[in-house]
Coordinates of C-alpha atoms in Angstrom, one line a residue:
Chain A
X1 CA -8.9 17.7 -27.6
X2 CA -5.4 15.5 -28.7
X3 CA -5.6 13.9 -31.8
X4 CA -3.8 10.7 -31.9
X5 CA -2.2 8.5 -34.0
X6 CA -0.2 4.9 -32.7
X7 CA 2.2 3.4 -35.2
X8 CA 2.5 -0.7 -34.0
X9 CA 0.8 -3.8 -33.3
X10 CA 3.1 -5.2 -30.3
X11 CA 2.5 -5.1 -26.8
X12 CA 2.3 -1.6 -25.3
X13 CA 0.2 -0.2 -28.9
X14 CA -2.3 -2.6 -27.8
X15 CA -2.3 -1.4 -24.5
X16 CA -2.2 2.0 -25.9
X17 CA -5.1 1.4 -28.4
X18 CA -7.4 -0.4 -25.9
X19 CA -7.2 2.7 -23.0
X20 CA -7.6 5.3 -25.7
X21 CA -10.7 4.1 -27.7
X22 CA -13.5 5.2 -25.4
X23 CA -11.8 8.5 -24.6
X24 CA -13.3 11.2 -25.6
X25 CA -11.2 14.1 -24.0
X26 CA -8.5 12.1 -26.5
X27 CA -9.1 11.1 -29.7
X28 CA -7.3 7.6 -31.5
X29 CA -8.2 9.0 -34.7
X30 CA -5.5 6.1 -36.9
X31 CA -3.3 2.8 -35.8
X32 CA -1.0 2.3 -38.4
X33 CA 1.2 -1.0 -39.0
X34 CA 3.3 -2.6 -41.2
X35 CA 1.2 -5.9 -41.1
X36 CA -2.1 -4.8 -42.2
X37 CA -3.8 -8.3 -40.4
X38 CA -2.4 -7.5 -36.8
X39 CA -4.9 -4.4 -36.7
X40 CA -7.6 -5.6 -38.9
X41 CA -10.0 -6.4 -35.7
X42 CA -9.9 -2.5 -35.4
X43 CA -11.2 -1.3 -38.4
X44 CA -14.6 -0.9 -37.4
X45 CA -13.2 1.2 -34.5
X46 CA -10.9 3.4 -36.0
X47 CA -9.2 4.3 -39.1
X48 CA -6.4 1.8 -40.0
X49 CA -3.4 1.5 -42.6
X50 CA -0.4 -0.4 -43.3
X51 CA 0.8 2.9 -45.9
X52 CA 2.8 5.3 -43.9
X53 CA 2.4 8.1 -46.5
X54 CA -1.1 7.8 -45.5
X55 CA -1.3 9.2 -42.1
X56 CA -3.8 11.7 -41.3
X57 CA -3.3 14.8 -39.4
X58 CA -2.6 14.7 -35.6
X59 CA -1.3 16.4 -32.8
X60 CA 0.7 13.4 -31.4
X61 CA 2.1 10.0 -33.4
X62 CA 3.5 7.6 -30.9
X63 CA 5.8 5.2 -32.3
X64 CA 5.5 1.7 -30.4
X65 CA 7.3 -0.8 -32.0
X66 CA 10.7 -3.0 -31.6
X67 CA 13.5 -0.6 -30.8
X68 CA 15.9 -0.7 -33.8
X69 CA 12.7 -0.1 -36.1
X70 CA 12.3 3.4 -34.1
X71 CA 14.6 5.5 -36.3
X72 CA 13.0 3.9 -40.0
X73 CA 9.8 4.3 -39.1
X74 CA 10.3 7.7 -37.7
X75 CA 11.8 8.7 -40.7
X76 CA 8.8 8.1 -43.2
X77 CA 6.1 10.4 -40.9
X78 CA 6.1 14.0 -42.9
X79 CA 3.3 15.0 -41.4
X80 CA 3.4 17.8 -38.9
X81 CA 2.9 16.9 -35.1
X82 CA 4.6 15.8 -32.5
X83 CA 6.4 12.6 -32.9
X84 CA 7.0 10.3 -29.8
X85 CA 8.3 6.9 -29.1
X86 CA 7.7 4.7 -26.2
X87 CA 11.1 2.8 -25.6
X88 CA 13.1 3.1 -22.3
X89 CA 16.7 2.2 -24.1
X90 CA 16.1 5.1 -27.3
X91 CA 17.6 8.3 -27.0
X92 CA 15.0 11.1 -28.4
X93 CA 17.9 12.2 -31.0
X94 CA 17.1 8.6 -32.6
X95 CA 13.9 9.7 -33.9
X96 CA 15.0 10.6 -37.8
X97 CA 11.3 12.9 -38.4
X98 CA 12.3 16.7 -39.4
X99 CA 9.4 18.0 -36.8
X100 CA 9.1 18.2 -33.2
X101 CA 10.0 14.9 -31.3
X102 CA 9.2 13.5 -27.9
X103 CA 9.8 10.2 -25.5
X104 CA 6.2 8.7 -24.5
X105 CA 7.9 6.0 -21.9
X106 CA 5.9 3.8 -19.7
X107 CA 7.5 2.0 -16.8
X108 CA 6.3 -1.5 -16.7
X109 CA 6.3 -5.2 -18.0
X110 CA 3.4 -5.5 -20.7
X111 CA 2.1 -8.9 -21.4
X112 CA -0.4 -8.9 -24.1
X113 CA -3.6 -10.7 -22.5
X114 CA -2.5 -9.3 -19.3
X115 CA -4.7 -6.1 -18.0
X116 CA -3.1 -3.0 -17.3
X117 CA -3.7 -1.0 -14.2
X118 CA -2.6 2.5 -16.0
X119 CA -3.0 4.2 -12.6
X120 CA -0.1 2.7 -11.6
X121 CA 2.4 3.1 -14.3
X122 CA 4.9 5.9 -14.5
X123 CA 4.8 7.8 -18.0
X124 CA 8.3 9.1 -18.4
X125 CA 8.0 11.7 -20.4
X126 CA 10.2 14.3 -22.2
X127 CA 10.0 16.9 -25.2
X128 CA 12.2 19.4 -26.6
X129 CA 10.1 22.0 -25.8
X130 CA 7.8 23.1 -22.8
X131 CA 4.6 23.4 -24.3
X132 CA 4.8 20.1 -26.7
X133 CA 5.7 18.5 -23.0
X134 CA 2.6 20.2 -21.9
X135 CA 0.9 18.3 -23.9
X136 CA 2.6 15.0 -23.7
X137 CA 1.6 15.3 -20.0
X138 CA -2.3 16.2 -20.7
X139 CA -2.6 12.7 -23.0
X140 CA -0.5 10.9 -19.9
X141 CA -2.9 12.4 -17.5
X142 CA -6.2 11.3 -19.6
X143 CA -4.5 7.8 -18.9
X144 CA -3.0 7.5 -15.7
X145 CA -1.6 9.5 -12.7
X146 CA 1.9 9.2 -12.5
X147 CA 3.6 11.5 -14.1
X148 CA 7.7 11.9 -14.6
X149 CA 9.8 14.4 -16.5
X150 CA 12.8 12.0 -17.4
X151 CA 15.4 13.4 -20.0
X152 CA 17.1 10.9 -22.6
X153 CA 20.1 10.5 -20.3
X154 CA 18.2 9.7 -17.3
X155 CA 16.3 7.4 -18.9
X156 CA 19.4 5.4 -20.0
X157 CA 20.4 5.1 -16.5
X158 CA 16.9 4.3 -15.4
X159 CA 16.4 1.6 -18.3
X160 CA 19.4 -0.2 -16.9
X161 CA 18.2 0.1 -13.4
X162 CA 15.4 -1.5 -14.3
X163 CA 17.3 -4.6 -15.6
X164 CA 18.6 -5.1 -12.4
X165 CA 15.1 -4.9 -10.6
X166 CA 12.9 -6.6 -13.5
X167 CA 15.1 -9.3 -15.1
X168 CA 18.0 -10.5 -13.2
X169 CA 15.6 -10.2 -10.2
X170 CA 13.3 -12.6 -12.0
X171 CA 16.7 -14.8 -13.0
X172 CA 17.4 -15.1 -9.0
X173 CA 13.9 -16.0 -8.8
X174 CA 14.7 -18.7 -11.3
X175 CA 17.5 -19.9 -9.4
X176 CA 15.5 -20.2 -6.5
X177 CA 12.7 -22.3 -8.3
X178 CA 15.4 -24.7 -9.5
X179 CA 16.6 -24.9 -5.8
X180 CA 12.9 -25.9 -4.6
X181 CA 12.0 -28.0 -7.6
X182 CA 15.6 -30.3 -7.0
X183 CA 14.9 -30.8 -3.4
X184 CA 11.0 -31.1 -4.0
X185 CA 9.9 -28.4 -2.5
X186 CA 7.2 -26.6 -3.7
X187 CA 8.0 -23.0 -4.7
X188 CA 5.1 -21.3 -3.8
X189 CA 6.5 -21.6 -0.1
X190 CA 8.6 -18.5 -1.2
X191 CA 6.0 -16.6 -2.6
X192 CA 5.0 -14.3 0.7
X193 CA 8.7 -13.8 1.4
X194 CA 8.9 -12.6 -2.1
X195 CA 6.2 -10.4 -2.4
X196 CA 7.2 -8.9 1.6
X197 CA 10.8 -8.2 0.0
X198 CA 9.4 -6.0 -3.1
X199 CA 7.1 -4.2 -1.0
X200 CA 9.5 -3.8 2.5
X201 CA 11.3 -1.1 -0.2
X202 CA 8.6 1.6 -0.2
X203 CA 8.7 2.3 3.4
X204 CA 12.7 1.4 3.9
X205 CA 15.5 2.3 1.4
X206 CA 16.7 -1.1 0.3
X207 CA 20.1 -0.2 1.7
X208 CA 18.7 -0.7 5.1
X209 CA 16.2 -3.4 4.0
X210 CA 18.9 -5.8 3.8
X211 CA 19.4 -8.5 5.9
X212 CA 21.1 -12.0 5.8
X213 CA 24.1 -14.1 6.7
X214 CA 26.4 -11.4 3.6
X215 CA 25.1 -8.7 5.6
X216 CA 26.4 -10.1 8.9
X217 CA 29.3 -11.4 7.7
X218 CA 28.4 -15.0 8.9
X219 CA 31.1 -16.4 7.2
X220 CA 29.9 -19.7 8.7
X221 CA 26.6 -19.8 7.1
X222 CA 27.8 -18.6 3.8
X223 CA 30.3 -21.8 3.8
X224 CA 27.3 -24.0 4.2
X225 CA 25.2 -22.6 1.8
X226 CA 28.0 -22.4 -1.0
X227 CA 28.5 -26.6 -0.5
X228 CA 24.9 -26.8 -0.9
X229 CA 25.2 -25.0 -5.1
X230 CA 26.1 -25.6 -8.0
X231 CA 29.0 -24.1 -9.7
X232 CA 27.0 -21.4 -11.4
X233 CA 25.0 -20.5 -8.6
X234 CA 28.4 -20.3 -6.4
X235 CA 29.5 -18.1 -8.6
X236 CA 26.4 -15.8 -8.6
X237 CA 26.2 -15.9 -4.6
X238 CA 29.7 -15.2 -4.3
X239 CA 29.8 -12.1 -6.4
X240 CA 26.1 -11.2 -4.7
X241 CA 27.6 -11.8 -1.2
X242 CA 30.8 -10.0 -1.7
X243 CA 29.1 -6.8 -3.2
X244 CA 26.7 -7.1 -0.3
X245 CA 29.7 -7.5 2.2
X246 CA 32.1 -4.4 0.7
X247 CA 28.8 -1.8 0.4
X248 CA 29.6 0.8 -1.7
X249 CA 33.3 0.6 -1.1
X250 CA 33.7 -0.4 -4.9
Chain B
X1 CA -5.6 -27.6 24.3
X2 CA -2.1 -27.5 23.6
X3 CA 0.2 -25.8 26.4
X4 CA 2.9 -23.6 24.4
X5 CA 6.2 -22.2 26.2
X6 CA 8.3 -19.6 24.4
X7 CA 11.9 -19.4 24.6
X8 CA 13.2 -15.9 23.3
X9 CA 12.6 -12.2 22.8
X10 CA 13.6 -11.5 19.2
X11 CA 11.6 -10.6 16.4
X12 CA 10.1 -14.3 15.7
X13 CA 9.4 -14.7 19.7
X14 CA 7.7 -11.5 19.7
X15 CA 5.3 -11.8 17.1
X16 CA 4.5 -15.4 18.4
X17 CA 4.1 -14.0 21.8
X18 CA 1.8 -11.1 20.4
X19 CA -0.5 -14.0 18.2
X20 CA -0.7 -16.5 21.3
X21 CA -1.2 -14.1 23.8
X22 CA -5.5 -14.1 23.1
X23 CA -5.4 -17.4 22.1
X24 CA -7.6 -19.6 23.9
X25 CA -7.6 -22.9 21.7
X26 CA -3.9 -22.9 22.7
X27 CA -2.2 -21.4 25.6
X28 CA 0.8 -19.9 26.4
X29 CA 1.8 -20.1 29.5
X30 CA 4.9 -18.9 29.9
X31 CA 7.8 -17.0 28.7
X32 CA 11.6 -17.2 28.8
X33 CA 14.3 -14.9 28.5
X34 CA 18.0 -14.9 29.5
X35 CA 17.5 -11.1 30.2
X36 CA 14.3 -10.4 31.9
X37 CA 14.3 -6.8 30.7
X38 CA 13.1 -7.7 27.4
X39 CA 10.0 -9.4 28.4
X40 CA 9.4 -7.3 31.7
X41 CA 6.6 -6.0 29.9
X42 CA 4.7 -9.6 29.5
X43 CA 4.6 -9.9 33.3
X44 CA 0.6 -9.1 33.4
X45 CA 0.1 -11.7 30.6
X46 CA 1.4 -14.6 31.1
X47 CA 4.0 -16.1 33.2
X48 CA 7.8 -15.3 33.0
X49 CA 11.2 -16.2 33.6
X50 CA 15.0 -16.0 33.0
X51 CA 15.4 -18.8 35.1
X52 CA 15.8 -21.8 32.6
X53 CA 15.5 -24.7 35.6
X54 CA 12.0 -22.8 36.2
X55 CA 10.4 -24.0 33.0
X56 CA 7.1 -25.5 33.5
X57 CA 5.4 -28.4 32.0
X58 CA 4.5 -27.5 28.6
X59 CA 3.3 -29.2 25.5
X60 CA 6.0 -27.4 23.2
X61 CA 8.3 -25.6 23.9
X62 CA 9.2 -22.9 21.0
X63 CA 13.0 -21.6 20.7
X64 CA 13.0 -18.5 19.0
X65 CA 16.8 -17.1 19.6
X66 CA 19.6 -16.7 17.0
X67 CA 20.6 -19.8 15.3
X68 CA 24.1 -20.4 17.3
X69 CA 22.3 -19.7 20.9
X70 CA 20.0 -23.3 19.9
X71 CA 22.5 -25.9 21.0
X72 CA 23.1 -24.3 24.2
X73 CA 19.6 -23.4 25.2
X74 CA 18.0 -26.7 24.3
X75 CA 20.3 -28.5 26.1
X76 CA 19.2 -26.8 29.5
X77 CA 15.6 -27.8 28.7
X78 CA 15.1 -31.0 31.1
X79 CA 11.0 -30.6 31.1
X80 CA 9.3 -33.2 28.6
X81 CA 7.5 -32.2 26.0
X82 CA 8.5 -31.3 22.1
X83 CA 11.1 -29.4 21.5
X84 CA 11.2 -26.8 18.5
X85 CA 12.8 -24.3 17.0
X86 CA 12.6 -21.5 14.5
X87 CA 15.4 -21.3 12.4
X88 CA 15.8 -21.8 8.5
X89 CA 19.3 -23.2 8.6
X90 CA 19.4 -25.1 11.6
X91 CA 19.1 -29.1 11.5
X92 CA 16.5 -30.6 14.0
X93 CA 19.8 -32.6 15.6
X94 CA 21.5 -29.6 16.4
X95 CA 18.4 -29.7 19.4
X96 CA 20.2 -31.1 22.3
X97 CA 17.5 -31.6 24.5
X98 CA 17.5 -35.5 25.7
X99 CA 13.3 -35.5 24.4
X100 CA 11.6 -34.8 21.3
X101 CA 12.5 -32.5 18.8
X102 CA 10.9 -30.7 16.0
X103 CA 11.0 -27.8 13.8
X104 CA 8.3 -24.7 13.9
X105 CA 10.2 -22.6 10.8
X106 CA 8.0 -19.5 10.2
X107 CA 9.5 -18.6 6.2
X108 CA 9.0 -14.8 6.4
X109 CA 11.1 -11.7 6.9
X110 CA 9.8 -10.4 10.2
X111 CA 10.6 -6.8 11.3
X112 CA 10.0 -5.7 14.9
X113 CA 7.4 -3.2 14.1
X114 CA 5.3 -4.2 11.5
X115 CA 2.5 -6.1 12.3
X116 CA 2.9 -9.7 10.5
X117 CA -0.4 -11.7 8.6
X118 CA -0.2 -15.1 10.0
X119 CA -3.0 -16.1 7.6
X120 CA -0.1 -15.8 4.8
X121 CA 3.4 -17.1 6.3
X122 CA 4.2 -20.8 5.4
X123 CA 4.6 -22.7 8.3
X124 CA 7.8 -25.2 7.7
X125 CA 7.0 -27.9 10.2
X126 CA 8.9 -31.7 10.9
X127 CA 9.1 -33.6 13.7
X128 CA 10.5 -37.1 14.7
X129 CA 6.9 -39.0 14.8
X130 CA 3.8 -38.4 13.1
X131 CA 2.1 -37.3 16.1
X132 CA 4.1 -34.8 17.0
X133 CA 4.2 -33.6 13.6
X134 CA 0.0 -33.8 14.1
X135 CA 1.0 -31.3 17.2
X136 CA 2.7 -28.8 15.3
X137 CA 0.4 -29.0 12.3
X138 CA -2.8 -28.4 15.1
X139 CA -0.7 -25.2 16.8
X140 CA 0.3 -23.6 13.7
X141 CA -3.6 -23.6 12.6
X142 CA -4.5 -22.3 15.5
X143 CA -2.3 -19.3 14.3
X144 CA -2.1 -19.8 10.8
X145 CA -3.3 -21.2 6.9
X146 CA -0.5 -22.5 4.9
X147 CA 1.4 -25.4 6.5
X148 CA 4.3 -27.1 4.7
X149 CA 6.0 -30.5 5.7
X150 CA 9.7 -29.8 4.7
X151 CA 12.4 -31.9 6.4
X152 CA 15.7 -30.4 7.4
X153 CA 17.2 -31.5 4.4
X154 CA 15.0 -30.0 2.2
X155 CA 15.0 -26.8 4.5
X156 CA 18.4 -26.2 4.4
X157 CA 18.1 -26.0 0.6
X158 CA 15.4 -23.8 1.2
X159 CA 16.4 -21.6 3.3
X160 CA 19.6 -21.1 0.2
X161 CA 17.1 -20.4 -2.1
X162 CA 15.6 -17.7 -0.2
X163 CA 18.8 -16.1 0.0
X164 CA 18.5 -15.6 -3.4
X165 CA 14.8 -14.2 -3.6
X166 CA 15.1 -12.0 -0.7
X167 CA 19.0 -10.6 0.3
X168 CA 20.0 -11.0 -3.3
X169 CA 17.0 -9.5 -4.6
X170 CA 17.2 -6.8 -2.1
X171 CA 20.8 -6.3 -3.3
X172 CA 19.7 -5.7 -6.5
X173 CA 16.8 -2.9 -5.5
X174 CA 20.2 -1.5 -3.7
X175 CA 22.1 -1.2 -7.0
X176 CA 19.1 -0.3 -8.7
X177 CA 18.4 2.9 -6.4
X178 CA 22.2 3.7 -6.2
X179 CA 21.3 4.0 -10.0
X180 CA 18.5 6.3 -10.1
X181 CA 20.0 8.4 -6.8
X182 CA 23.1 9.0 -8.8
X183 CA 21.1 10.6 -11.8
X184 CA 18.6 12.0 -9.9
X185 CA 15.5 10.2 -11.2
X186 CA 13.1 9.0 -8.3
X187 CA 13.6 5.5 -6.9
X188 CA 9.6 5.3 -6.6
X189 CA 9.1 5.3 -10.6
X190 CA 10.2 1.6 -10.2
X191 CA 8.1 0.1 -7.5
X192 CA 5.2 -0.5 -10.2
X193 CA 7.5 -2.8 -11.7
X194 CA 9.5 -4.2 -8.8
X195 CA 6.1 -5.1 -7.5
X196 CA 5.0 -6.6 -10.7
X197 CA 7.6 -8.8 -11.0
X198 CA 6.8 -10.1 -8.1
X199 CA 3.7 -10.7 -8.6
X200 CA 3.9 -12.1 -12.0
X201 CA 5.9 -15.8 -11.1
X202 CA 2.5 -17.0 -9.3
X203 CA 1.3 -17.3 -12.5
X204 CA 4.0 -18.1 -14.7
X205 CA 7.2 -20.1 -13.8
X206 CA 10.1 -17.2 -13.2
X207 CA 12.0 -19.0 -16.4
X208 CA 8.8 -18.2 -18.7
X209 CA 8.5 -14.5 -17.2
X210 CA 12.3 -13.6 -18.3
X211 CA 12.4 -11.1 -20.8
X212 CA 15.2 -8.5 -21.3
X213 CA 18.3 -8.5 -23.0
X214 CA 20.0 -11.1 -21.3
X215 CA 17.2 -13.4 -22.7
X216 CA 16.9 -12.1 -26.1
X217 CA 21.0 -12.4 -26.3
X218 CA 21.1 -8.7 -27.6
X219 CA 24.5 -7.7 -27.3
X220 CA 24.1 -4.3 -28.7
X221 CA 21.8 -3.1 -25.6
X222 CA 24.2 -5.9 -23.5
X223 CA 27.2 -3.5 -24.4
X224 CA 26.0 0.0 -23.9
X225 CA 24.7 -0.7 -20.6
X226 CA 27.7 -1.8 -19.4
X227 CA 29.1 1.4 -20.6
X228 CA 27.0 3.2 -18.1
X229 CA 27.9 1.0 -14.9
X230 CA 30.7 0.8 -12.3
X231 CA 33.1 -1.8 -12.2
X232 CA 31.0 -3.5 -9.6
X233 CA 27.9 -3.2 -11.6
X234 CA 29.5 -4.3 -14.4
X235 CA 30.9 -7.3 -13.0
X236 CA 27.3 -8.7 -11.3
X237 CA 25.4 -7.8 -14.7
X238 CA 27.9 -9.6 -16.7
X239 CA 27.7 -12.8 -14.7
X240 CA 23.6 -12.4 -14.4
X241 CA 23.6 -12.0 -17.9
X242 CA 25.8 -14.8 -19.1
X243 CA 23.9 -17.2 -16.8
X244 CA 20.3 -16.1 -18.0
X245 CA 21.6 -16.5 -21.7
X246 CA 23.5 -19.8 -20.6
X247 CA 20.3 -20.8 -18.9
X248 CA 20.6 -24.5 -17.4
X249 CA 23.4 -25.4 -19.6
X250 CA 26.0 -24.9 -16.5

């Protein structure tokens, strides 16, 4: 059985905290955070503290709080066990604890009254040696089912990747609802098309997904639709077009 | 019962032709192409022709063909009856057919072989009077749910905006997967997310769902991930980033 401990009170502990409770095959055995009251509707559930020195034994602490706190907090565990943190963006080398050390990453956009489907999220995972990964992948496998071994560089890469797909995909999305909502159309008319385009990707490489007047060069259409933007969006649908047009020839 | 003629044999044409074809609340009674190769096949069916003096009488009359062939091909029609067509970005005046005109705009990305649900497409409709208009609205829920009034005005704005939430956001899966390929982490890992965010702006407005640090202005994560990209890359996350942190300011 894996004894755990979670240091943090934001978004992905809670998730954390809420999956592992009934487990049995793994055990929450402390939550530790910094404010004491974020936590206190846990205390009849499991042991809780806002004193680092007081951390009980465990086989795995994972750290899930605000990325530039990573390396502090790290530094104050002295207990043994494996140390983990859960950020996409924080190299492993970040964490300051002398023992073993560990990335814990999962793959999607928490919201905090939001339910999680864990089944469906990829834990990233990586160690610096095979049996403490071993282990990081039995606690992911008591949670989900997607497993990935991902080292710090690769998650780097994949962190930005993911700011390409998650947020300035949801910032075209924006410009899109401001395009609707000026001309009073209601947005939810794009809602199919949407949902078709991030799903058309798992059975076609986006590459050959694409479609539209860049991808055929219909310099005609393009004109029209620049006269019907704004300056900012020009700018955004030019450089979109253009990269579109040129492939991977820059 | 309404008497449906269909001019084309593209992708729109063919899924139209597939959905009519039981249909007994509407009927289609014919089908046009300029090569008779395509629709050879149909000849069991339902009437058809390449012959466009051979049109017969029909209640509507659906142009499904590229966006430049419309002029032409409406021009030939002489039979009463509404005319419509199909296309996003095409005006209803660009119909040259001496009757009356209408639009029957089906907003979805269609793909030959993938079998399309009706029940979810918007159907964009307008026409010149209200009982035309009453027509259209009766066909497309004899195929269909969601029915939209949008005027060609307000269609031509929205076929820009889903520019952006399709081909640019399909552009950005590209770069995203050119990403991962290059360090060799699986392109599947992001579909949770991809898919999430997706999801996530039919229940919050896209603006509220930002997150990332384009939104939280952190220019620390801002600068090492433009370490990591190409010059491309670099140049389409700067301007994505400066317009999210901008926000409606320009």
């Amino acid at each position: 059985m894996i004894k755990v401990v979670i240091l943090g009170a934001g978004n992905v502990a809670s998730h954390l905290i809420d999956i592992l409770l009934p487990k049995t095959d793994t055990q929450l055995i402390q939550v530790y955070a910094r404010d004491i009251t974020k936590i206190t509707h846990l205390k009849n559930h499991v042991s809780i503290t806002n004193n680092i020195e007081l951390l009980k034994e465990a086989d795995i602490y994972i750290i899930a709080v605000s990325d530039n706190a990573i390396g502090t907090i790290s530094s104050k565990i002295k207990t043994k066990g494996l140390v983990v943190h859960t950020s996409g963006s924080v190299s492993i080398n970040s964490l300051n604890n002398s023992g073993r050390k560990g990335i814990f990453y999962l793959l999607q956009s928490f919201s905090k009254d939001k339910k999680v489907d864990f089944d469906t999220i990829p834990f990233c995972l990586e160690a610096e040696n095979k049996d403490d990964l071993k282990t990081l992948e039995t606690l992911a496998l008591s949670i989900g089912k997607k497993i990935y071994f991902i080292n710090s560089e690769q998650r780097k890469h994949l962190h930005v990747a993911a700011v390409f797909v998650n947020n300035f995909v949801n910032h075209l999305y924006t410009i899109g609802n401001d395009i609707c909502s000026k001309y009073d159309v209601p947005f939810e008319v794009l809602y199919p098309l949407i949902k078709e385009t991030a799903l058309k990707i798992q059975s076609l490489s986006p590459e050959d997904a694409q479609t539209g007047p860049a991808k055929r060069n219909d310099t005609k259409t393009i004109k029209n639709h620049l006269d019907l933007l704004t300056n900012k969006q020009q700018e955004i649908y030019t450089i979109l077009t253009e990269s579109i047009i040129n492939g991977k020839k820059l």
